Short mmCIF file of C-alpha atoms (C1' of nucleotides) in Angstrom, two decimals:
data_model
loop_
_atom_site.label_atom_id
_atom_site.label_comp_id
_atom_site.label_asym_id
_atom_site.label_seq_id
_atom_site.Cartn_x
_atom_site.Cartn_y
_atom_site.Cartn_z
CA MET A 27 0.06 -0.10 -0.11
CA LYS A 28 2.94 2.32 -0.39
CA ASP A 29 4.58 2.54 -3.98
CA ILE A 30 1.27 2.04 -5.97
CA ASN A 31 -0.33 5.04 -7.35
CA THR A 32 -3.12 7.04 -5.54
CA GLU A 33 -5.81 5.92 -7.84
CA THR A 34 -5.38 2.35 -6.98
CA LYS A 35 -4.97 2.98 -3.48
CA ILE A 36 -8.41 4.90 -3.26
CA LEU A 37 -10.03 1.92 -5.13
CA GLU A 38 -8.68 -0.59 -2.58
CA ALA A 39 -9.52 1.33 0.25
CA ALA A 40 -13.14 1.98 -0.98
CA ARG A 41 -13.66 -1.74 -1.87
CA THR A 42 -12.70 -2.47 1.93
CA VAL A 43 -14.86 0.06 3.28
CA PHE A 44 -17.98 -0.36 0.84
CA ILE A 45 -17.84 -4.18 1.30
CA SER A 46 -17.89 -3.94 5.04
CA LYS A 47 -20.43 -0.96 5.42
CA GLY A 48 -22.21 -0.96 2.15
CA MET A 49 -23.05 2.19 0.23
CA ASP A 50 -25.20 3.77 2.81
CA GLY A 51 -23.07 2.89 5.80
CA ALA A 52 -19.96 3.76 4.32
CA ARG A 53 -18.25 7.33 4.89
CA MET A 54 -15.91 9.25 2.52
CA GLN A 55 -13.75 10.14 5.47
CA GLU A 56 -13.41 6.60 6.57
CA ILE A 57 -12.26 5.52 2.87
CA ALA A 58 -9.73 8.49 2.86
CA ASP A 59 -8.30 7.29 6.24
CA GLU A 60 -8.30 3.70 5.03
CA ALA A 61 -6.19 5.13 1.99
CA GLY A 62 -3.92 7.12 4.08
CA ILE A 63 -4.90 10.24 2.05
CA ASN A 64 -7.04 13.27 2.30
CA LYS A 65 -10.90 13.26 1.87
CA ALA A 66 -10.64 15.97 -1.04
CA LEU A 67 -8.52 13.68 -3.00
CA LEU A 68 -11.30 11.10 -3.57
CA HIS A 69 -13.31 13.80 -5.24
CA TYR A 70 -10.28 14.65 -7.53
CA TYR A 71 -9.97 11.12 -8.85
CA TYR A 72 -13.66 10.08 -8.57
CA ARG A 73 -16.01 12.91 -8.71
CA SER A 74 -18.73 11.63 -6.31
CA LYS A 75 -19.31 8.82 -3.89
CA ASP A 76 -21.58 7.38 -6.24
CA GLN A 77 -19.01 7.27 -8.87
CA LEU A 78 -16.44 5.66 -6.69
CA PHE A 79 -18.85 3.07 -5.66
CA ARG A 80 -19.72 2.07 -8.94
CA ALA A 81 -16.13 1.53 -9.78
CA VAL A 82 -16.04 -0.74 -6.73
CA PHE A 83 -19.09 -2.42 -7.56
CA GLN A 84 -18.05 -3.20 -11.18
CA SER A 85 -14.48 -4.62 -9.88
CA VAL A 86 -16.04 -6.77 -7.23
CA PHE A 87 -18.77 -8.27 -9.48
CA ALA A 88 -16.20 -9.10 -12.24
CA GLY A 89 -13.70 -10.53 -9.84
CA PHE A 90 -16.37 -12.62 -8.31
CA PHE A 91 -17.61 -14.42 -11.47
CA GLN A 92 -14.32 -14.75 -12.62
CA ALA A 93 -13.31 -16.65 -9.41
CA ILE A 94 -16.18 -19.09 -9.69
CA LYS A 95 -16.03 -19.63 -13.57
CA GLY A 96 -12.50 -20.80 -13.36
CA GLU A 97 -12.00 -24.28 -14.91
CA LEU A 98 -15.58 -25.33 -14.90
CA ASP A 99 -15.87 -25.36 -18.84
CA LYS A 100 -13.57 -27.99 -19.40
CA GLU A 101 -14.91 -31.55 -20.19
CA THR A 102 -14.64 -33.46 -16.90
CA PRO A 103 -17.08 -35.98 -15.30
CA ILE A 104 -19.57 -34.41 -13.05
CA GLU A 105 -17.88 -35.97 -9.82
CA GLN A 106 -14.79 -34.01 -10.56
CA LYS A 107 -16.86 -30.87 -11.18
CA ALA A 108 -18.51 -31.12 -7.73
CA GLU A 109 -15.03 -31.16 -6.39
CA THR A 110 -13.79 -28.17 -8.33
CA ILE A 111 -16.77 -26.18 -7.69
CA VAL A 112 -16.81 -26.49 -3.92
CA MET A 113 -13.11 -26.00 -3.57
CA GLN A 114 -12.96 -22.83 -6.01
CA TYR A 115 -16.06 -21.32 -4.44
CA THR A 116 -15.12 -21.88 -0.74
CA ASN A 117 -11.55 -20.80 -1.45
CA MET A 118 -12.98 -17.47 -2.80
CA LEU A 119 -15.09 -17.10 0.23
CA ASP A 120 -12.35 -17.74 2.70
CA ALA A 121 -10.52 -14.73 1.02
CA ASN A 122 -13.52 -12.65 0.56
CA PRO A 123 -16.23 -13.84 3.12
CA PHE A 124 -18.36 -10.67 2.68
CA VAL A 125 -18.46 -10.30 -1.10
CA PRO A 126 -21.65 -12.22 -1.72
CA GLN A 127 -23.56 -10.32 0.97
CA PHE A 128 -22.34 -7.23 -0.55
CA LEU A 129 -23.33 -7.87 -3.99
CA ILE A 130 -26.83 -9.17 -2.93
CA ASN A 131 -27.42 -6.09 -0.80
CA GLU A 132 -26.39 -3.38 -3.33
CA ILE A 133 -28.41 -5.29 -6.05
CA ASN A 134 -31.34 -5.18 -3.92
CA ARG A 135 -30.79 -1.47 -3.07
CA ASN A 136 -30.40 -0.61 -6.89
CA PRO A 137 -31.24 -3.39 -9.30
CA GLN A 138 -30.33 -1.23 -12.29
CA THR A 139 -26.63 -1.17 -11.27
CA LEU A 140 -26.37 -4.78 -12.09
CA ARG A 141 -27.92 -4.36 -15.47
CA ASP A 142 -25.36 -1.57 -16.34
CA VAL A 143 -22.72 -3.67 -15.12
CA MET A 144 -23.50 -6.69 -17.16
CA ASP A 145 -24.11 -4.70 -20.18
CA SER A 146 -20.78 -2.74 -20.10
CA GLN A 147 -18.93 -5.88 -19.37
CA GLN A 148 -21.21 -8.10 -21.80
CA PHE A 149 -21.34 -10.69 -19.31
CA ASN A 150 -23.07 -14.01 -20.41
CA PRO A 151 -24.73 -15.79 -17.74
CA SER A 152 -25.47 -19.00 -19.72
CA VAL A 153 -22.11 -20.32 -18.81
CA PHE A 154 -23.37 -21.17 -15.51
CA LEU A 155 -26.35 -23.06 -16.79
CA GLU A 156 -24.51 -25.22 -19.01
CA ILE A 157 -21.98 -26.38 -16.39
CA PHE A 158 -24.45 -29.17 -15.20
CA GLY A 159 -26.86 -28.81 -17.99
CA ASN A 160 -24.89 -31.26 -20.06
CA ASN A 161 -23.83 -34.34 -18.68
CA ASN A 162 -26.78 -34.62 -16.47
CA LYS A 163 -28.27 -37.92 -16.19
CA SER A 164 -30.59 -37.39 -13.17
CA GLY A 165 -33.07 -35.13 -14.83
CA ILE A 166 -32.42 -32.42 -12.32
CA ASP A 167 -33.31 -28.82 -13.20
CA PRO A 168 -29.88 -27.23 -13.48
CA ARG A 169 -31.23 -23.85 -12.10
CA GLN A 170 -32.55 -25.44 -9.06
CA PHE A 171 -29.40 -27.33 -8.39
CA ILE A 172 -27.08 -24.25 -8.86
CA VAL A 173 -29.02 -22.04 -6.67
CA SER A 174 -29.12 -24.83 -3.98
CA ILE A 175 -25.31 -25.13 -4.17
CA ILE A 176 -24.70 -21.42 -3.93
CA GLY A 177 -27.03 -21.18 -1.08
CA MET A 178 -25.39 -23.75 0.73
CA MET A 179 -22.06 -22.43 0.35
CA VAL A 180 -22.78 -18.66 0.87
CA PHE A 181 -25.11 -19.05 3.78
CA PRO A 182 -22.54 -20.06 6.60
CA TYR A 183 -20.24 -17.07 5.40
CA ALA A 184 -23.03 -14.46 5.04
CA ALA A 185 -24.80 -15.16 8.39
CA ARG A 186 -21.62 -16.23 10.19
CA ASN A 187 -22.13 -14.00 13.23
CA LEU A 188 -25.72 -15.45 13.67
CA VAL A 189 -24.71 -19.13 13.10
CA GLN A 190 -21.71 -18.93 15.12
CA LEU A 191 -23.43 -17.35 18.14
CA ILE A 192 -26.58 -19.80 17.95
CA TYR A 193 -24.72 -23.03 17.42
CA PHE A 194 -21.10 -22.33 18.52
CA ASN A 195 -21.44 -20.32 21.43
CA ASP A 196 -19.30 -17.63 19.58
CA ASN A 197 -16.38 -20.07 19.50
CA ILE A 198 -14.36 -18.85 16.59
CA GLU A 199 -12.13 -21.99 16.33
CA ALA A 200 -15.09 -24.31 16.53
CA TYR A 201 -16.74 -22.26 13.69
CA THR A 202 -13.57 -22.39 11.42
CA GLN A 203 -13.35 -26.14 11.89
CA PHE A 204 -17.08 -26.36 10.94
CA LEU A 205 -16.43 -24.44 7.64
CA GLN A 206 -13.29 -26.55 7.04
CA GLU A 207 -15.35 -29.93 7.58
CA ARG A 208 -18.25 -28.37 5.39
CA LYS A 209 -16.00 -28.71 2.22
CA GLU A 210 -16.28 -32.38 2.48
CA PHE A 211 -19.91 -32.43 3.35
CA LEU A 212 -20.75 -30.40 0.34
CA LYS A 213 -19.00 -32.66 -1.96
CA GLN A 214 -20.94 -35.58 -0.60
CA THR A 215 -24.09 -33.76 -0.63
CA ILE A 216 -23.95 -32.55 -4.35
CA LEU A 217 -23.10 -36.20 -5.23
CA LYS A 218 -26.29 -37.38 -3.47
CA MET A 219 -28.33 -34.70 -5.18
CA ILE A 220 -27.42 -35.92 -8.70
CA GLN A 221 -27.85 -39.54 -7.89
CA MET B 6 -53.92 1.11 9.63
CA LYS B 7 -56.78 3.30 10.96
CA ASP B 8 -57.97 2.62 14.27
CA ILE B 9 -55.05 1.02 15.86
CA ASN B 10 -53.03 3.12 18.38
CA THR B 11 -50.39 5.42 17.19
CA GLU B 12 -47.52 3.35 19.00
CA THR B 13 -48.30 0.29 16.98
CA LYS B 14 -48.70 2.27 13.78
CA ILE B 15 -45.17 3.59 14.21
CA LEU B 16 -43.66 0.23 14.77
CA GLU B 17 -45.36 -1.40 11.76
CA ALA B 18 -44.29 1.48 9.46
CA ALA B 19 -40.82 1.34 10.95
CA ARG B 20 -40.79 -2.32 10.36
CA THR B 21 -41.52 -1.86 6.61
CA VAL B 22 -39.17 0.81 6.22
CA PHE B 23 -36.05 -0.82 8.09
CA ILE B 24 -36.53 -3.97 6.56
CA SER B 25 -36.40 -2.62 3.08
CA LYS B 26 -33.81 -0.03 3.69
CA GLY B 27 -31.81 -1.27 6.82
CA MET B 28 -30.68 0.91 9.61
CA ASP B 29 -28.33 3.09 7.60
CA GLY B 30 -30.60 3.44 4.43
CA ALA B 31 -33.98 4.17 6.30
CA ARG B 32 -35.03 7.67 7.02
CA MET B 33 -37.22 8.82 9.94
CA GLN B 34 -39.25 11.12 7.43
CA GLU B 35 -39.96 7.90 5.58
CA ILE B 36 -41.25 6.02 8.57
CA ALA B 37 -43.45 9.01 9.47
CA ASP B 38 -44.91 9.34 6.10
CA GLU B 39 -45.57 5.62 6.08
CA ALA B 40 -47.11 5.77 9.30
CA GLY B 41 -49.25 8.71 8.33
CA ILE B 42 -48.14 11.06 11.18
CA ASN B 43 -45.42 13.76 11.94
CA LYS B 44 -41.80 13.13 12.47
CA ALA B 45 -41.74 14.62 15.81
CA LEU B 46 -44.16 11.82 17.00
CA LEU B 47 -41.51 9.10 16.39
CA HIS B 48 -39.33 10.71 18.94
CA TYR B 49 -42.04 11.25 21.27
CA TYR B 50 -42.78 7.44 21.36
CA TYR B 51 -39.36 6.17 20.89
CA ARG B 52 -36.61 8.53 21.90
CA SER B 53 -34.12 8.17 19.04
CA LYS B 54 -33.66 6.15 15.82
CA ASP B 55 -31.49 3.75 17.47
CA GLN B 56 -34.10 2.81 20.11
CA LEU B 57 -36.90 2.50 17.45
CA PHE B 58 -34.61 0.33 15.32
CA ARG B 59 -34.05 -2.00 18.31
CA ALA B 60 -37.73 -2.45 19.00
CA VAL B 61 -38.19 -3.40 15.15
CA PHE B 62 -35.16 -5.84 15.28
CA GLN B 63 -36.53 -7.64 18.55
CA SER B 64 -40.01 -7.90 17.04
CA VAL B 65 -38.85 -9.20 13.89
CA PHE B 66 -36.23 -11.69 15.35
CA ALA B 67 -38.94 -13.08 17.61
CA GLY B 68 -41.63 -13.54 14.86
CA PHE B 69 -38.88 -15.19 12.52
CA PHE B 70 -37.82 -17.76 15.26
CA GLN B 71 -41.45 -18.26 16.06
CA ALA B 72 -42.44 -18.92 12.44
CA ILE B 73 -39.67 -21.67 11.80
CA LYS B 74 -39.99 -23.41 15.16
CA GLY B 75 -43.61 -24.07 14.66
CA GLU B 76 -44.67 -27.85 15.10
CA LEU B 77 -41.08 -29.25 14.85
CA ASP B 78 -40.85 -30.45 18.23
CA LYS B 79 -43.60 -33.03 17.82
CA GLU B 80 -42.53 -36.59 17.52
CA THR B 81 -42.97 -37.31 13.61
CA PRO B 82 -40.83 -39.36 11.40
CA ILE B 83 -38.21 -37.49 9.62
CA GLU B 84 -39.74 -37.61 6.13
CA GLN B 85 -42.85 -35.87 7.69
CA LYS B 86 -40.38 -33.19 9.16
CA ALA B 87 -38.76 -32.59 5.81
CA GLU B 88 -42.16 -31.84 4.56
CA THR B 89 -43.12 -29.74 7.34
CA ILE B 90 -39.87 -27.59 7.56
CA VAL B 91 -39.98 -26.68 3.82
CA MET B 92 -43.52 -25.81 3.83
CA GLN B 93 -43.51 -23.62 7.11
CA TYR B 94 -40.10 -21.84 6.02
CA THR B 95 -41.15 -21.05 2.39
CA ASN B 96 -44.68 -19.73 3.63
CA MET B 97 -42.85 -17.42 6.03
CA LEU B 98 -40.67 -16.45 3.24
CA ASP B 99 -43.26 -15.78 0.90
CA ALA B 100 -44.86 -13.58 3.14
CA ASN B 101 -41.80 -11.81 4.42
CA PRO B 102 -39.09 -12.37 1.57
CA PHE B 103 -36.71 -9.59 2.90
CA VAL B 104 -36.46 -10.68 6.62
CA PRO B 105 -33.84 -13.10 6.55
CA GLN B 106 -31.61 -10.61 4.61
CA PHE B 107 -32.49 -7.90 7.02
CA LEU B 108 -31.45 -9.97 10.13
CA ILE B 109 -28.19 -11.05 8.56
CA ASN B 110 -27.29 -7.51 7.75
CA GLU B 111 -28.07 -6.02 11.08
CA ILE B 112 -26.30 -8.74 13.06
CA ASN B 113 -23.23 -8.25 10.93
CA ARG B 114 -23.66 -4.47 11.28
CA ASN B 115 -23.62 -4.72 14.98
CA PRO B 116 -23.32 -8.33 16.54
CA GLN B 117 -24.06 -6.90 19.99
CA THR B 118 -27.54 -6.44 19.12
CA LEU B 119 -28.25 -10.12 18.82
CA ARG B 120 -26.69 -10.87 21.94
CA ASP B 121 -28.97 -8.36 23.94
CA VAL B 122 -31.90 -9.57 22.13
CA MET B 123 -31.19 -13.32 22.67
CA ASP B 124 -30.73 -12.51 26.43
CA SER B 125 -33.61 -10.48 26.88
CA GLN B 126 -35.93 -13.00 25.26
CA GLN B 127 -34.21 -16.11 26.99
CA PHE B 128 -33.85 -17.62 23.46
CA ASN B 129 -32.71 -21.07 23.55
CA PRO B 130 -31.14 -21.98 20.47
CA SER B 131 -30.61 -25.67 21.21
CA VAL B 132 -34.13 -26.47 19.93
CA PHE B 133 -33.08 -26.33 16.28
CA LEU B 134 -30.14 -28.85 16.88
CA GLU B 135 -32.35 -31.34 18.38
CA ILE B 136 -34.83 -31.48 15.49
CA PHE B 137 -32.91 -33.68 13.44
CA GLY B 138 -30.28 -34.64 16.14
CA ASN B 139 -32.59 -37.22 17.37
CA ASN B 140 -34.27 -39.51 14.89
CA ASN B 141 -31.24 -39.37 12.62
CA LYS B 142 -29.89 -42.67 11.15
CA SER B 143 -27.55 -41.38 8.76
CA GLY B 144 -24.76 -40.11 11.10
CA ILE B 145 -25.11 -36.66 9.20
CA ASP B 146 -23.90 -33.55 11.36
CA PRO B 147 -27.26 -32.00 12.22
CA ARG B 148 -25.52 -28.46 12.18
CA GLN B 149 -24.05 -29.09 8.61
CA PHE B 150 -27.76 -30.26 7.80
CA ILE B 151 -29.69 -27.37 8.99
CA VAL B 152 -27.23 -24.55 7.68
CA SER B 153 -27.63 -26.31 4.42
CA ILE B 154 -31.35 -26.44 4.36
CA ILE B 155 -31.59 -22.90 5.53
CA GLY B 156 -28.94 -21.62 3.02
CA MET B 157 -30.99 -23.37 0.02
CA MET B 158 -34.18 -21.92 1.19
CA VAL B 159 -33.16 -18.29 1.88
CA PHE B 160 -30.83 -17.76 -1.09
CA PRO B 161 -33.50 -17.60 -3.81
CA TYR B 162 -35.16 -14.99 -1.83
CA ALA B 163 -32.17 -12.88 -0.63
CA ALA B 164 -30.50 -12.84 -3.82
CA ARG B 165 -33.94 -12.63 -5.83
CA ASN B 166 -32.90 -9.69 -8.08
CA LEU B 167 -29.52 -11.32 -9.06
CA VAL B 168 -30.96 -14.88 -9.86
CA GLN B 169 -33.90 -13.33 -11.54
CA LEU B 170 -31.82 -11.40 -13.92
CA ILE B 171 -29.20 -13.69 -14.61
CA TYR B 172 -31.27 -16.96 -14.87
CA PHE B 173 -34.78 -15.85 -16.03
CA ASN B 174 -34.19 -12.53 -17.80
CA ASP B 175 -35.97 -10.70 -15.36
CA ASN B 176 -39.11 -12.86 -15.92
CA ILE B 177 -40.98 -12.43 -12.75
CA GLU B 178 -43.85 -15.05 -13.62
CA ALA B 179 -41.03 -17.35 -14.51
CA TYR B 180 -39.23 -16.84 -11.30
CA THR B 181 -42.38 -17.37 -9.30
CA GLN B 182 -43.03 -20.51 -10.83
CA PHE B 183 -39.26 -21.48 -10.08
CA LEU B 184 -40.00 -20.76 -6.19
CA GLN B 185 -43.23 -22.78 -6.46
CA GLU B 186 -41.45 -25.77 -8.05
CA ARG B 187 -38.84 -25.39 -5.66
CA LYS B 188 -40.77 -26.65 -2.66
CA GLU B 189 -41.02 -30.26 -4.28
CA PHE B 190 -37.49 -30.06 -5.30
CA LEU B 191 -36.29 -29.14 -1.56
CA LYS B 192 -38.22 -31.81 0.05
CA GLN B 193 -36.69 -34.46 -2.41
CA THR B 194 -33.33 -33.01 -1.81
CA ILE B 195 -33.51 -33.22 1.91
CA LEU B 196 -34.59 -36.74 1.66
CA LYS B 197 -31.76 -37.63 -0.37
CA MET B 198 -29.34 -35.88 2.08
CA ILE B 199 -30.46 -38.20 4.94
CA GLN B 200 -30.41 -41.30 3.06
"C1'" DG C 26 -50.89 13.57 21.93
"C1'" DT C 27 -49.91 15.86 17.85
"C1'" DC C 28 -48.17 19.52 15.27
"C1'" DT C 29 -44.83 23.63 13.29
"C1'" DA C 30 -40.57 25.57 13.64
"C1'" DT C 31 -35.86 25.32 14.60
"C1'" DA C 32 -31.57 23.78 16.42
"C1'" DT C 33 -27.55 20.88 16.12
"C1'" DG C 34 -24.25 17.93 13.88
"C1'" DG C 35 -22.63 15.48 10.06
"C1'" DC C 36 -21.43 14.39 5.82
"C1'" DG C 37 -20.60 15.16 0.55
"C1'" DA C 38 -18.67 18.28 -2.18
"C1'" DT C 39 -15.88 22.59 -3.53
"C1'" DA C 40 -12.72 26.60 -3.52
"C1'" DG C 41 -8.22 27.89 -3.26
"C1'" DA C 42 -3.35 27.85 -1.67
"C1'" DC C 43 0.86 25.49 -2.41
"C1'" DG D 2 -1.46 16.12 -7.30
"C1'" DT D 3 -2.30 17.04 -2.54
"C1'" DC D 4 -3.43 19.63 1.21
"C1'" DT D 5 -6.70 22.94 4.50
"C1'" DA D 6 -10.67 25.17 5.18
"C1'" DT D 7 -15.22 25.90 4.17
"C1'" DC D 8 -20.13 25.53 2.10
"C1'" DG D 9 -24.34 23.78 1.88
"C1'" DC D 10 -27.63 20.52 2.59
"C1'" DC D 11 -29.91 16.81 4.94
"C1'" DA D 12 -30.98 14.07 8.87
"C1'" DT D 13 -31.61 13.36 13.68
"C1'" DA D 14 -33.34 15.64 17.52
"C1'" DT D 15 -35.59 19.34 20.36
"C1'" DA D 16 -38.74 23.37 21.69
"C1'" DG D 17 -42.76 24.95 22.17
"C1'" DA D 18 -47.66 26.20 20.64
"C1'" DC D 19 -52.22 24.21 20.68
#
DNA sequence: GTCTATATGGCGATAGAC
DNA sequence: GTCTATCGCCATATAGAC
């Protein structure tokens, strides 16, 4: 965070604060502090809080789908894909536990943002349907399947504080172990689902 | 919303606005408008925005767990319980689609709030572990199981705008049907999981 | 209890020196 | 490009009439 240029430094600081607090909860002053610069500089590089937010959202959204796309378009048996999708997605969640929650919140706050980003990035969602759409002997609806998998993976991160308190008496180590064991649990569950 | 007393009217309006916008995004003016009264009255009944929010959070949290507890403590076979839990939870979600998202967000924003509410309500979370903890021949970890079920149920509501746009081209009717079909899908999935 | 009017503080944004 | 100082608005909260 020292010898990179100011614009990048601002974007990274804004990413941290916006993901943690959301658009409404974030303060330009806090972003400036996080970047180690003055508040006025934020407006020099990004004219308004809204434009800064859009830059962050765009970057987070792109990185998110990049991370979960990964190697999934390769021709591998479905058992292998269950392994791959769980590992890639959970690795991403371990590194960015609040990203899905951030995306969901901000899309609900302003659904138009997502459409703008998808248009400007020419993002094609059909990729995710084809992952399990082919090579699927069970007759299972791929959309029901994918929504289930993502829900199972995201929830223990999004609702971490809730689940950790209710089921683990706020024991952080126990919850970390729970998340670790969950990887194997999810692989098994996915295999059971497509049987 | 006419012949009920003002305090209740305020609480219901606050509930609507807070669930939709969150603590940071909500405005006292909007709550007053929703309740059809003046802004100053909010402070007359609840001294501050923070206290009004706490009253709403407490009420929403209590109602949420009341709704999903329901009949689950009865002695019924596990197949019956799969049916019951899916129907009760999805009915609650259809009526209150943004409640889980609201609870998760506000607990993340201020984890202490949850502890305060649980203490004051003497809420006992072990009920939810025993639901599938007994009568469980598969050796499955009940916590992994419950977290999975709730994740699968909540996600398509919390991330509705995202999923609806990506997978259904923003077709509301198609998404409603998806949610309808999902009830049967989830029952089947739960049964597969405990096999 | 309910209202209008106003105080108080905080935040996004800008002006202007260097 | 980067800073200090400040403007102007908006949101919470209060004062005080009725």
